[in-house]
Coordinates of C-alpha atoms and ligand atoms in Angstrom, one line a residue:
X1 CA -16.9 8.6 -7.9
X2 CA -19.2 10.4 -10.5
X3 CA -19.1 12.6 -12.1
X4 CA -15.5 12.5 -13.4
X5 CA -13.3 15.0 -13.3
X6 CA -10.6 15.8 -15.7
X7 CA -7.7 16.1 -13.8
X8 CA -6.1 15.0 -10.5
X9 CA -6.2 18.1 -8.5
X10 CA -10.2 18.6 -9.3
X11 CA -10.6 14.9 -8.4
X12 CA -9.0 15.9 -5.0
X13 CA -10.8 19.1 -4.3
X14 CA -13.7 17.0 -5.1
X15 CA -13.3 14.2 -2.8
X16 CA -16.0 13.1 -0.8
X17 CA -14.0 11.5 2.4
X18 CA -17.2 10.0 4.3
X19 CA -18.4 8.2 0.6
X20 CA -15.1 6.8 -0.2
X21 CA -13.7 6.3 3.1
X22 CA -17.3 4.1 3.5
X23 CA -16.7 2.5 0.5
X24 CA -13.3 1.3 0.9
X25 CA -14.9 -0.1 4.5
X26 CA -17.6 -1.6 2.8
X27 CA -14.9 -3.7 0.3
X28 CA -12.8 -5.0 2.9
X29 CA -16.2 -6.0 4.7
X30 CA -17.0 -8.0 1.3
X31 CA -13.5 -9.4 1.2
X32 CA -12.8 -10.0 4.8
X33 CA -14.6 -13.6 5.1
X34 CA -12.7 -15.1 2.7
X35 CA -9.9 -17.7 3.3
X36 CA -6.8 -16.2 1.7
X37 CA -3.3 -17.4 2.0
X38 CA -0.3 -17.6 -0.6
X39 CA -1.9 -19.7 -3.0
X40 CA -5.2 -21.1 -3.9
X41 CA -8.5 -20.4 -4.1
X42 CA -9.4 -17.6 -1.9
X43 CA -6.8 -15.6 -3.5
X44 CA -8.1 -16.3 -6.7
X45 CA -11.2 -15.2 -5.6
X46 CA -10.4 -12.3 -4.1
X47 CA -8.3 -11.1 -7.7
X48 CA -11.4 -12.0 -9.0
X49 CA -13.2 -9.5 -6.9
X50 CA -11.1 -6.4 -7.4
X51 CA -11.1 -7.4 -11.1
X52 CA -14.4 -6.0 -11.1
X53 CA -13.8 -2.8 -9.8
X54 CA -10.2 -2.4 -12.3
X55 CA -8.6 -4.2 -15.1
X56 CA -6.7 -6.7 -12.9
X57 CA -4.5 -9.2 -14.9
X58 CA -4.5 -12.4 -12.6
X59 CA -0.6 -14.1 -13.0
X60 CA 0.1 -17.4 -12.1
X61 CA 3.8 -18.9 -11.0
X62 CA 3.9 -23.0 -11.0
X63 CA 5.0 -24.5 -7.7
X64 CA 8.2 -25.7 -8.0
X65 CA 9.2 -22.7 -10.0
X66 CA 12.8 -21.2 -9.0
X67 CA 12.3 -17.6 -8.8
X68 CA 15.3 -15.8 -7.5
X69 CA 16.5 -17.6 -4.4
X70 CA 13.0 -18.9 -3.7
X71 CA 10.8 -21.9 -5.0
X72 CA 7.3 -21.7 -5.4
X73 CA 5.4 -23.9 -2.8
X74 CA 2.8 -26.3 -3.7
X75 CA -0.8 -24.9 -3.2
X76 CA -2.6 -24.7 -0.8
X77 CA -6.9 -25.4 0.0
X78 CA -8.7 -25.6 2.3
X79 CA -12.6 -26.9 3.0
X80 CA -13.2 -27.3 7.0
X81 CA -11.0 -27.8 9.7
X82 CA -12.1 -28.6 13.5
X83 CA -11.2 -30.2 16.5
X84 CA -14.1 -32.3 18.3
X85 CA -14.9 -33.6 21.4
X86 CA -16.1 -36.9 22.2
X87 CA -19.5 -35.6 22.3
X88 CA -19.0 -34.5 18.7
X89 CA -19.0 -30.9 19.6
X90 CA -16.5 -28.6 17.5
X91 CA -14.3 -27.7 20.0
X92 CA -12.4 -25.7 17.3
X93 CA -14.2 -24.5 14.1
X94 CA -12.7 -23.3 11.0
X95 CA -16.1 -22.5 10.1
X96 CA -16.2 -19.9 13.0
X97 CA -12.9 -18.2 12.1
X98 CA -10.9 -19.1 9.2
X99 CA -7.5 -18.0 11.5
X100 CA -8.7 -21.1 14.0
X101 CA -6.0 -23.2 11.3
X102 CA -2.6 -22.6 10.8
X103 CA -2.5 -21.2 7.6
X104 CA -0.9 -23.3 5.1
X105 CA -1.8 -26.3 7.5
X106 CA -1.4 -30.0 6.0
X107 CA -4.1 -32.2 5.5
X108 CA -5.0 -34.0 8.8
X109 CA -7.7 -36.6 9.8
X110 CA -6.9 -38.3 13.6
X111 CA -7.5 -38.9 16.8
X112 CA -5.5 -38.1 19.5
X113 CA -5.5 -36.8 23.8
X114 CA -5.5 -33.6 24.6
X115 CA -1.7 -34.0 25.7
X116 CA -0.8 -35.4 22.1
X117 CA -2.6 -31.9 20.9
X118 CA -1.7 -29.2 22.7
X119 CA 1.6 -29.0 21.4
X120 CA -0.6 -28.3 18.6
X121 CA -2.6 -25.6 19.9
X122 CA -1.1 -21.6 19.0
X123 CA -3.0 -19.0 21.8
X124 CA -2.3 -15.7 23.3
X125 CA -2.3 -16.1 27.1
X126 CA -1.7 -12.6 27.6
X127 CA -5.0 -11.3 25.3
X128 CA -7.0 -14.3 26.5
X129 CA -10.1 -13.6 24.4
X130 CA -7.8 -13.3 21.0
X131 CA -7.4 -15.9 18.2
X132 CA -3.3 -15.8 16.6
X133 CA -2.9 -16.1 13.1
X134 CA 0.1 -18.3 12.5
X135 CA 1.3 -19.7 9.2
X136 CA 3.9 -22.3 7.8
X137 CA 4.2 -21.9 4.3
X138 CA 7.9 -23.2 3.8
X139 CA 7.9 -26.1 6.3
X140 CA 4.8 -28.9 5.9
X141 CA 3.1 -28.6 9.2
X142 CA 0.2 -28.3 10.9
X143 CA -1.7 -26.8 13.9
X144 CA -4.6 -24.8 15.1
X145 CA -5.2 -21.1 16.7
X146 CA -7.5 -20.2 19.6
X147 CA -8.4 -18.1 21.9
X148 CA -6.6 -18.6 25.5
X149 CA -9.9 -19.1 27.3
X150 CA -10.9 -21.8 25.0
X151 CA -7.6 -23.4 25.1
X152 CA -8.1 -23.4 29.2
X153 CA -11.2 -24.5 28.7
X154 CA -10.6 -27.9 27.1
X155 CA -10.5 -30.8 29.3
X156 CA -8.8 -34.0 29.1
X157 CA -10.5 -37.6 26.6
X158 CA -9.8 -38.2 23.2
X159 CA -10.5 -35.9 20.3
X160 CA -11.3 -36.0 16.5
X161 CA -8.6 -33.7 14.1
X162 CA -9.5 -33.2 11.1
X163 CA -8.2 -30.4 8.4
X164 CA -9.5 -31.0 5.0
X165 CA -7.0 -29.0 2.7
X166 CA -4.9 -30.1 0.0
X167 CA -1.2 -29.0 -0.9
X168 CA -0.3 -30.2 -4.0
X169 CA 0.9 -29.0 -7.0
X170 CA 0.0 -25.7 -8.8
X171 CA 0.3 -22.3 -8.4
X172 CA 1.0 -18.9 -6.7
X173 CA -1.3 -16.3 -7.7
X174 CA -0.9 -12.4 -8.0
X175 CA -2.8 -9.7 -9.7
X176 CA -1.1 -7.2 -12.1
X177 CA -2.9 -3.6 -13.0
X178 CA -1.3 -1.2 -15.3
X179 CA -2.9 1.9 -16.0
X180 CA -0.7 3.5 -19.3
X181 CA 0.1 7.3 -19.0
X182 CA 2.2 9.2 -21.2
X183 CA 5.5 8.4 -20.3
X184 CA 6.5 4.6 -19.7
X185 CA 7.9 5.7 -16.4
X186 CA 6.4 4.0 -13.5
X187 CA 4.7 4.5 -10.2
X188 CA 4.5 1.3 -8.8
X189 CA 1.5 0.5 -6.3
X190 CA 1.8 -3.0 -4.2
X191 CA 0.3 -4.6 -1.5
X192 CA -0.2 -7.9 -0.1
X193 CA -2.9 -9.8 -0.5
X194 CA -2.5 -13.1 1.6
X195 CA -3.8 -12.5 4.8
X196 CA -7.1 -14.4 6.2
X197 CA -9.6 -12.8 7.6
X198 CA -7.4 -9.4 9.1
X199 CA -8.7 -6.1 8.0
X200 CA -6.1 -3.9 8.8
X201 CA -3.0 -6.2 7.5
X202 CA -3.9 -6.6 4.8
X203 CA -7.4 -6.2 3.6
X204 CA -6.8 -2.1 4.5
X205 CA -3.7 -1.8 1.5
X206 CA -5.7 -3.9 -0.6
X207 CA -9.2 -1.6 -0.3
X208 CA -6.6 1.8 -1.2
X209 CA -4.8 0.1 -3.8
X210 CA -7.9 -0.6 -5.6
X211 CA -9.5 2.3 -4.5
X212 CA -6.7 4.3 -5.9
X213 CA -6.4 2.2 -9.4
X214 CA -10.1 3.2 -9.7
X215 CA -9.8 7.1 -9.1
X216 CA -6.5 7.5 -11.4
X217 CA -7.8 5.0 -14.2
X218 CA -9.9 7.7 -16.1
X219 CA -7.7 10.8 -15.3
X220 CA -5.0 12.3 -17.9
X221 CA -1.7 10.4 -16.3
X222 CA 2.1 11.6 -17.0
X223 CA 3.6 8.5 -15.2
X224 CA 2.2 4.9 -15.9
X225 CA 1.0 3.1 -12.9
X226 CA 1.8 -0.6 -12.0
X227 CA -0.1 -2.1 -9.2
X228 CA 0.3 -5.5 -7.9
X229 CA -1.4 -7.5 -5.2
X230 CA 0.6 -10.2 -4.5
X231 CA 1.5 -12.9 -2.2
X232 CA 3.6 -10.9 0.9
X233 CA 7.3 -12.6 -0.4
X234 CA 7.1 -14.9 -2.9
X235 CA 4.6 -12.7 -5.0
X236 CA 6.5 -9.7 -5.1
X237 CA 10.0 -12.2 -5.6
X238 CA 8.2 -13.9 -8.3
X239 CA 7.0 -10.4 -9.7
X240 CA 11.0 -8.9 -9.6
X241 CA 11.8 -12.1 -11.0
X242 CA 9.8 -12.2 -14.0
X243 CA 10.6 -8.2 -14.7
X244 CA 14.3 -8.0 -14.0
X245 CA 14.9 -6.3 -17.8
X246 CA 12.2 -3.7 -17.3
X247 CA 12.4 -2.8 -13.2
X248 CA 13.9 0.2 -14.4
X249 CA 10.9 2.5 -15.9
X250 CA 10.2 2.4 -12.3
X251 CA 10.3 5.7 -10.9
X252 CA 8.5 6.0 -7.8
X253 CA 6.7 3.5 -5.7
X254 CA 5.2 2.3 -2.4
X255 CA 4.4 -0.6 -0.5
X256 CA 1.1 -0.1 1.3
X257 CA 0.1 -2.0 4.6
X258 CA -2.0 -1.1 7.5
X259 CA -3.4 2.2 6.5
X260 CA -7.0 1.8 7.8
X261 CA -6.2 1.9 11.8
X262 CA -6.5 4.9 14.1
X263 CA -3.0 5.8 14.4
X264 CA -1.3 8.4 12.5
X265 CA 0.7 8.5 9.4
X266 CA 4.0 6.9 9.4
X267 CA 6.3 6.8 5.9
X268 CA 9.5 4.5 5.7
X269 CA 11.8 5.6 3.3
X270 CA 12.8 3.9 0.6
X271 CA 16.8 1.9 0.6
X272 CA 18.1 4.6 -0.9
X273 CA 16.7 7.7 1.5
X274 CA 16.2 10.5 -0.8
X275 CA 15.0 9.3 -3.8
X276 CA 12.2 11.7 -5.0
X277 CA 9.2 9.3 -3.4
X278 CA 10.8 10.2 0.2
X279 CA 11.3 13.4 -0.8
X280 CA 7.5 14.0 -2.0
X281 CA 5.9 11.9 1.0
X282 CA 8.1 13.7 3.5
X283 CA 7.0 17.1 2.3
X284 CA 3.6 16.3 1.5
X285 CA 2.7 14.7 5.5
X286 CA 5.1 17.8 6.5
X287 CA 2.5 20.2 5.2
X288 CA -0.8 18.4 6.2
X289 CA -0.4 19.2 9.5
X290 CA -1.6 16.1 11.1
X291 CA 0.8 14.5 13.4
X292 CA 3.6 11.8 11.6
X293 CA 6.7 10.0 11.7
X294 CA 9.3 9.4 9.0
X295 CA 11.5 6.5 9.6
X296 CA 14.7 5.2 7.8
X297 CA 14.9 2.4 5.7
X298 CA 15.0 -1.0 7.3
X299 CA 14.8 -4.5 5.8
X300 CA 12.2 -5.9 7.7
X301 CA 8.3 -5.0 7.1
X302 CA 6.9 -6.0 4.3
X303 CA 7.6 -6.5 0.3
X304 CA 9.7 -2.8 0.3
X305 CA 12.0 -5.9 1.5
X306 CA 12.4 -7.3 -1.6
X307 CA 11.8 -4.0 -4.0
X308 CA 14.6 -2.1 -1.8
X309 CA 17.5 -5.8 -1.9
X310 CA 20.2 -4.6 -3.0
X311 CA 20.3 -5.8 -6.7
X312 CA 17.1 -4.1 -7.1
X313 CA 17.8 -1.2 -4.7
X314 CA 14.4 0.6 -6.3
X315 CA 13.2 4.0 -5.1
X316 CA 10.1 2.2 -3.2
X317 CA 9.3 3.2 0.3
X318 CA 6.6 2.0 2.3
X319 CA 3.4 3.9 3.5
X320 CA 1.2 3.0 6.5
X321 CA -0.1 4.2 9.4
X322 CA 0.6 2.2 12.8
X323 CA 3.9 0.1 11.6
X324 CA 3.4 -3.6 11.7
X325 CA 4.1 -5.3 14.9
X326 CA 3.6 -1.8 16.9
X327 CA -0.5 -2.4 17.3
X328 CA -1.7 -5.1 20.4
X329 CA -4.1 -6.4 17.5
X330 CA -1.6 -7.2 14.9
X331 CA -2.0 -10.9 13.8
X332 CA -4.4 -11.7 15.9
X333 CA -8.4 -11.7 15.7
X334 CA -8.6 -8.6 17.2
X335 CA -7.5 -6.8 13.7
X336 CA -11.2 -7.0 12.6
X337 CA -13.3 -4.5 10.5
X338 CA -14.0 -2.8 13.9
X339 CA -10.5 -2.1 14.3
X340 CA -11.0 0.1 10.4
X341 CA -11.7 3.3 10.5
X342 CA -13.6 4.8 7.1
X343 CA -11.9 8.0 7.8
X344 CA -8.7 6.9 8.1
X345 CA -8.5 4.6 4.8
X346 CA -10.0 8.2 3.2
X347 CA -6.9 10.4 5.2
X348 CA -4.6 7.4 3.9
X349 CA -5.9 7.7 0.1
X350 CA -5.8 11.6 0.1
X351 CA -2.4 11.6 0.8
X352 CA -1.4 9.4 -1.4
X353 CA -3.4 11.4 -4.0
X354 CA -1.6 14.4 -2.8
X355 CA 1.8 12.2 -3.2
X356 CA 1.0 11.3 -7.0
X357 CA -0.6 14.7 -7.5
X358 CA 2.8 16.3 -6.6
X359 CA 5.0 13.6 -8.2
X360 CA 3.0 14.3 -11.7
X361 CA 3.6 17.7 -11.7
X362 CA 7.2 17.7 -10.8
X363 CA 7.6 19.8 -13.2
X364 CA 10.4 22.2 -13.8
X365 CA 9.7 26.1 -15.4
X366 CA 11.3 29.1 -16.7
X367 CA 11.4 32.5 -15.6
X368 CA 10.5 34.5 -18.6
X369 CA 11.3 37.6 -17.1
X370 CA 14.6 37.1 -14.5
X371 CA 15.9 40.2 -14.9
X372 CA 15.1 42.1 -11.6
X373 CA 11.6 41.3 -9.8
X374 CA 8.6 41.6 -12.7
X375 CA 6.2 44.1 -11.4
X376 CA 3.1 42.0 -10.1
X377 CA 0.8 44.4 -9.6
X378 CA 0.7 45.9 -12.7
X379 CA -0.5 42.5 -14.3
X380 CA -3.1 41.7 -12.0
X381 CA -1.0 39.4 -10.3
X382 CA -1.6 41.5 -6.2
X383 CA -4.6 41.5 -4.6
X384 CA -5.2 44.8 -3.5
X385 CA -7.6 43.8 -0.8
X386 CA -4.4 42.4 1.6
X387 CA -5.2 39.4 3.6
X388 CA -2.9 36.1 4.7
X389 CA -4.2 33.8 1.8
X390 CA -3.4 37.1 -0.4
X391 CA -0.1 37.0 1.1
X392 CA 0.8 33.4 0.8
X393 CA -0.4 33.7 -3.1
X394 CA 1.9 36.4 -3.8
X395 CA 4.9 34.9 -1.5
X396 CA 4.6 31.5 -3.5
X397 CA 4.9 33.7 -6.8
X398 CA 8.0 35.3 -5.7
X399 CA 9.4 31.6 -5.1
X400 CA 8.3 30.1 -7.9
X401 CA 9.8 32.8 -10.2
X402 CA 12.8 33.1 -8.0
X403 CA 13.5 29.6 -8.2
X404 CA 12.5 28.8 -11.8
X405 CA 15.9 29.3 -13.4
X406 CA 15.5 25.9 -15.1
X407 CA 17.4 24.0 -12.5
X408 CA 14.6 23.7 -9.9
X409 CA 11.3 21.1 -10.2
X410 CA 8.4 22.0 -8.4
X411 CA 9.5 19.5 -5.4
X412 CA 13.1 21.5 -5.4
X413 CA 10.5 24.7 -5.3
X414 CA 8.3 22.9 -2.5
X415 CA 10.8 21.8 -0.2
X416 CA 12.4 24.9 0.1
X417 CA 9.3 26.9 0.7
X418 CA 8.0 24.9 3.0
X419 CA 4.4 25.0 1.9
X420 CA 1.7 22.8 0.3
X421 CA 1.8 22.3 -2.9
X422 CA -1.3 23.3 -4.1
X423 CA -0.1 27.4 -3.6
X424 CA 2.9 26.1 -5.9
X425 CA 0.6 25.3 -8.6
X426 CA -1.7 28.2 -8.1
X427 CA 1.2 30.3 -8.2
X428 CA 2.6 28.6 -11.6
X429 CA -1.2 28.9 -13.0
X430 CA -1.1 32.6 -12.7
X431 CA 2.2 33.5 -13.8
X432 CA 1.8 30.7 -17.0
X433 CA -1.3 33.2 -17.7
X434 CA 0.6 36.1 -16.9
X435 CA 3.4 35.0 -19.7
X436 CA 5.8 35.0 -16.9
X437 CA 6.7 31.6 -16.7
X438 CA 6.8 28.2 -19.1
X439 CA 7.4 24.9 -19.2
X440 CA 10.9 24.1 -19.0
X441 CA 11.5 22.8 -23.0
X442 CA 14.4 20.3 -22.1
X443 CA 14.8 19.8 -25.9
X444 CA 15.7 24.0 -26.2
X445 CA 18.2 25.5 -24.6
X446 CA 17.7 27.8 -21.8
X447 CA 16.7 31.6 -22.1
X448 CA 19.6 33.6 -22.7
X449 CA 19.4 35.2 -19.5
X450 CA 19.0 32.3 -17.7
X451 CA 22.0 30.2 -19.4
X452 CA 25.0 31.7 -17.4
X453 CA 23.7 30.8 -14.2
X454 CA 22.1 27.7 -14.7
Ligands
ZN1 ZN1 0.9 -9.8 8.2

């Protein structure tokens, strides 16, 4: 990401899709083998890891803990889990696949028939070569995951079970990034972080997140940006929980999950439907001109869930690419690091930089000259040689000083021009140089010949 530029927009225009797109890839490859869940040890590790690449503040809850309506479950680690023949032979090997154990599985050491264990036994008859990921983190249980032609390929005797993990007292774990800008208002970034080994939910919001810390943490900021990999549920419950009193600096914010797949863009709005993050995401995958979707708000998905409860009600949507759920290989061994595509993590972070890049500058500016149309061309302002990026230049000045009476921002501007919002700021650079626009001063009060219509 060297060298650094100073600001946002140069950062974007200087964007190297194929490097970053790789190198978001190449993190959720380092990430992907380890055994994460709610709690324990491979979510510690994993923290650890992205502490690395930001400064991540690692947060612990105690189980037991009463965080909203929730208690924090005991923890949970795990060392090897298999099932064996009674030739010895791992029939079932944690070691193989870490999603071959219920997640959140309690300890087990027996011996038992195969009828005693296949009630047990979690498979996907109808993708026979796929392993489920199942987990029961609120109700003690236990059980493995395989594929359906191992499962049909077990044959009747007696075999060994044995899953060596412990669930005992001590903690939920979450990471916690805050990157100060000017203004205490947030953007808040969060993703889950307690999936096994699946790359697309969730190790795909986890490489962007970071990925997107990294780029914004040595460029001039206007917002402050929170981001927080957490537990899916109880991490972001435990997070509300702890930051009732100060939930509202939060301005803006999105709940990343599966943005790595092959499918195109798709942005669900935030509870409240038009807060200014809709607003911004709708116009920004409007203008792209790849194909999308914008759905409404729903409370099922992932932790917009608990940002977007009522009590909260924050303006958080949630940005992804194939919706959880709507993709064969969701939960299942099939969402591998094949299944990641390095240009789609890069469309998914350029867009989100586009998002923030608008959000920062949603600005609002005065027409220092509103009397009548200012005469362009005599400052410079017309390209004489004609042309359609000529024309779209001087079409976005006439907006932007037709609509800068002091009651528009730079989305208002956007959304009712229809295009991308990098002619907007062109447009505002020129006519800022041209002395025919400034800064909205919301300490002063409007130009005189703006104030009667305002
Ligand atoms: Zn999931």
């Amino acid at each position: 990401m060297n060298p650094r530029p100073a600001t946002l927009s140069n950062f974007r225009n200087l964007l190297d899709r194929a490097s970053i797109g790789n190198e978001m890839l190449a993190l959720a490859g380092e990430l992907f083998p380890i055994c994460r869940s709610i709690s324990g040890e491979g979510l510690r590790q994993t923290l650890a890891r992205l502490s690395e690449a930001i400064p991540l503040a690692t947060r612990e809850v105690k189980s037991g803990t009463q965080v909203l309506d929730w208690t924090v479950p005991k923890e949970w680690n795990i060392r090897d889990a298999y099932v064996k023949d009674c030739s010895g032979r791992r029939v079932i090997d944690f070691q193989k696949n870490n999603l071959h154990v219920v997640n959140y599985s309690a300890p087990v050491r027996t011996r038992m028939t195969l009828g005693e264990l296949l009630p047990r036994l979690h498979s996907l008859p109808e993708r026979p070569d796929w392993i489920p990921y199942r987990t029961s983190y609120y109700a003690e249980d236990w059980g493995f995951c395989l594929s359906h032609r191992q499962l049909q390929s077990l044959t009747e005797g007696e075999y060994e079970v044995v899953i060596d993990s412990t669930l005992e007292d001590g903690a939920i774990t979450y990471g916690e990034c805050l990157l100060p800008g000017q203004s205490e208002d947030e953007f808040l970034i969060s993703t889950h972080v307690c999936h096994p080994s699946l790359a697309n939910d969730n190790l795909s919001g986890v490489a962007v997140a970071a990925t997107l810390a990294r780029a914004l943490a040595p460029l001039p900021r206007r917002y402050s940006y929170r981001f927080l990999f957490v537990p899916g549920t109880i991490g972001a419950i435990s997070w509300l929980d702890r930051n009732q009193s100060s939930v509202a600096m939060l301005k803006h914010g999105l709940v990343l999950a599966c943005v790595g797949d092959r499918g195109n863009l798709n942005y669900k709005r935030s509870r409240r439907g038009n807060a200014d993050i809709d607003r911004a995401v709708a116009h920004v995958l409007k203008t792209k001109g790849s194909p999308f979707a914008i759905r409404d708000f729903s409370p099922y998905g992932y932790d917009e869930r608990q940002y977007c409860s009522p009590g909260f009600n924050l303006p958080v949507g949630s940005f992804r690419r194939t919706p959880h759920g709507e993709y064969p290989e969701y939960h299942s061994s099939a969402d591998n690091l094949e299944f990641l595509s390095a240009d789609h993590l890069a469309d998914s972070l350029a867009t989100l930089l586009e998002v923030i890049d608008l959000l920062e500058n949603d600005l609002r500016f005065v027409n220092l000259s509103p009397m009548g149309e200012p005469q362009l061309g005599r400052r410079g302002l017309v390209s004489s040689l004609g042309g359609r990026a000529a024309k779209d230049d001087h079409l976005a000045m006439l907006w932007v000083l037709n609509l800068s009476d002091g009651t528009k921002s730079v989305l208002d501007i956007a959304e009712q021009y229809g295009l991308y919002v990098d002619a907007i700021r062109r447009a505002i650079d020129a006519l800022m140089a041209a002395r025919l626009l400034d800064r909205l001063n919301t300490e002063a009060p409007l130009p005189r010949t703006l104030m009667a219509h305002a």
